[in-house]
Amino acid sequence: FATDISKLSRIVTLGEVFVTNKDAANKSKDVKAKPNSSDSTLVMEAVAKTYRYLDAAEIAEKRKAESEKAKSLKKGK
């Protein structure tokens, strides 16, 4: 999973990663719960945050919007 994430064209951070036995995950979110040995399925929970670079057109658009906002604030004074 993490290898596939690293191949994405954007920055991805993984945090709050918990890997538990399927039975333990169903019974409790506590990672210290004792797993049932009858099922070897693992469950992974994580928070993934993605970031991407703005392309040149997006940067120009953002700067234009900021410039227009600054001009309107100056007119209001």
PDB file of C-alpha atoms in Angstrom:
ATOM      1  CA  PHE A   1       0.000   0.000   0.000  1.00  0.00           C
ATOM      2  CA  ALA A   2       2.657   2.505   1.019  1.00  0.00           C
ATOM      3  CA  THR A   3       4.676   1.685  -2.112  1.00  0.00           C
ATOM      4  CA  ASP A   4       1.662   2.453  -4.304  1.00  0.00           C
ATOM      5  CA  ILE A   5       1.127   5.730  -2.450  1.00  0.00           C
ATOM      6  CA  SER A   6       4.757   6.746  -3.066  1.00  0.00           C
ATOM      7  CA  LYS A   7       4.214   6.445  -6.832  1.00  0.00           C
ATOM      8  CA  LEU A   8       1.531   9.154  -6.900  1.00  0.00           C
ATOM      9  CA  SER A   9       2.327  12.466  -8.584  1.00  0.00           C
ATOM     10  CA  ARG A  10       1.616  14.417  -5.416  1.00  0.00           C
ATOM     11  CA  ILE A  11       2.987  14.512  -1.909  1.00  0.00           C
ATOM     12  CA  VAL A  12       1.161  12.155   0.434  1.00  0.00           C
ATOM     13  CA  THR A  13       1.766  11.854   4.153  1.00  0.00           C
ATOM     14  CA  LEU A  14       0.450   8.939   6.178  1.00  0.00           C
ATOM     15  CA  GLY A  15      -0.199   9.393   9.880  1.00  0.00           C
ATOM     16  CA  GLU A  16      -2.049   7.758  12.740  1.00  0.00           C
ATOM     17  CA  VAL A  17      -1.413   4.331  11.207  1.00  0.00           C
ATOM     18  CA  PHE A  18      -2.936   1.389  13.078  1.00  0.00           C
ATOM     19  CA  VAL A  19      -2.731  -2.237  11.979  1.00  0.00           C
ATOM     20  CA  THR A  20      -4.925  -4.681  13.885  1.00  0.00           C
ATOM     21  CA  ASN A  21      -6.444  -8.111  13.543  1.00  0.00           C
ATOM     22  CA  LYS A  22      -9.856  -7.975  11.848  1.00  0.00           C
ATOM     23  CA  ASP A  23     -11.661  -9.343  14.918  1.00  0.00           C
ATOM     24  CA  ALA A  24      -9.925  -6.894  17.243  1.00  0.00           C
ATOM     25  CA  ALA A  25     -10.802  -4.000  14.939  1.00  0.00           C
ATOM     26  CA  ASN A  26     -14.460  -5.007  14.993  1.00  0.00           C
ATOM     27  CA  LYS A  27     -14.558  -5.301  18.795  1.00  0.00           C
ATOM     28  CA  SER A  28     -12.548  -2.229  19.704  1.00  0.00           C
ATOM     29  CA  LYS A  29     -10.513   0.573  18.180  1.00  0.00           C
ATOM     30  CA  ASP A  30      -7.926  -0.084  20.906  1.00  0.00           C
ATOM     31  CA  VAL A  31      -4.773  -1.523  19.292  1.00  0.00           C
ATOM     32  CA  LYS A  32      -4.052  -3.451  22.521  1.00  0.00           C
ATOM     33  CA  ALA A  33      -7.180  -5.602  22.136  1.00  0.00           C
ATOM     34  CA  LYS A  34      -6.384  -9.313  22.003  1.00  0.00           C
ATOM     35  CA  PRO A  35      -6.971 -10.671  18.496  1.00  0.00           C
ATOM     36  CA  ASN A  36      -8.912 -13.857  17.797  1.00  0.00           C
ATOM     37  CA  SER A  37      -6.450 -16.411  16.408  1.00  0.00           C
ATOM     38  CA  SER A  38      -9.101 -17.927  14.086  1.00  0.00           C
ATOM     39  CA  ASP A  39      -8.797 -15.085  11.542  1.00  0.00           C
ATOM     40  CA  SER A  40      -5.457 -13.851  10.215  1.00  0.00           C
ATOM     41  CA  THR A  41      -6.942 -10.912   8.266  1.00  0.00           C
ATOM     42  CA  LEU A  42      -5.382  -7.560   9.123  1.00  0.00           C
ATOM     43  CA  VAL A  43      -7.091  -4.184   9.048  1.00  0.00           C
ATOM     44  CA  MET A  44      -5.148  -0.962   8.504  1.00  0.00           C
ATOM     45  CA  GLU A  45      -6.487   2.466   9.383  1.00  0.00           C
ATOM     46  CA  ALA A  46      -4.587   5.645   8.562  1.00  0.00           C
ATOM     47  CA  VAL A  47      -5.011   9.338   7.940  1.00  0.00           C
ATOM     48  CA  ALA A  48      -3.654  10.293   4.516  1.00  0.00           C
ATOM     49  CA  LYS A  49      -3.088  13.927   3.558  1.00  0.00           C
ATOM     50  CA  THR A  50      -2.303  14.890  -0.020  1.00  0.00           C
ATOM     51  CA  TYR A  51      -0.589  17.974  -1.339  1.00  0.00           C
ATOM     52  CA  ARG A  52       0.133  18.966  -4.910  1.00  0.00           C
ATOM     53  CA  TYR A  53       2.128  21.634  -6.644  1.00  0.00           C
ATOM     54  CA  LEU A  54       0.247  24.426  -8.379  1.00  0.00           C
ATOM     55  CA  ASP A  55       0.980  24.753 -12.082  1.00  0.00           C
ATOM     56  CA  ALA A  56       1.993  28.114 -13.599  1.00  0.00           C
ATOM     57  CA  ALA A  57      -1.581  29.022 -14.617  1.00  0.00           C
ATOM     58  CA  GLU A  58      -2.907  28.332 -11.107  1.00  0.00           C
ATOM     59  CA  ILE A  59      -0.145  30.437  -9.544  1.00  0.00           C
ATOM     60  CA  ALA A  60      -0.887  33.335 -11.914  1.00  0.00           C
ATOM     61  CA  GLU A  61      -4.614  33.089 -11.165  1.00  0.00           C
ATOM     62  CA  LYS A  62      -3.971  33.085  -7.413  1.00  0.00           C
ATOM     63  CA  ARG A  63      -1.675  36.122  -7.650  1.00  0.00           C
ATOM     64  CA  LYS A  64      -4.230  37.988  -9.764  1.00  0.00           C
ATOM     65  CA  ALA A  65      -6.990  37.296  -7.228  1.00  0.00           C
ATOM     66  CA  GLU A  66      -4.760  38.446  -4.354  1.00  0.00           C
ATOM     67  CA  SER A  67      -3.839  41.613  -6.266  1.00  0.00           C
ATOM     68  CA  GLU A  68      -7.485  42.421  -6.978  1.00  0.00           C
ATOM     69  CA  LYS A  69      -8.377  41.839  -3.336  1.00  0.00           C
ATOM     70  CA  ALA A  70      -5.589  44.174  -2.197  1.00  0.00           C
ATOM     71  CA  LYS A  71      -6.767  46.862  -4.634  1.00  0.00           C
ATOM     72  CA  SER A  72     -10.354  46.621  -3.397  1.00  0.00           C
ATOM     73  CA  LEU A  73      -9.174  46.940   0.221  1.00  0.00           C
ATOM     74  CA  LYS A  74      -7.174  50.071  -0.640  1.00  0.00           C
ATOM     75  CA  LYS A  75     -10.212  51.641  -2.323  1.00  0.00           C
ATOM     76  CA  GLY A  76     -12.285  50.960   0.778  1.00  0.00           C
ATOM     77  CA  LYS A  77      -9.963  53.039   3.017  1.00  0.00           C
TER      78      LYS A  77
END
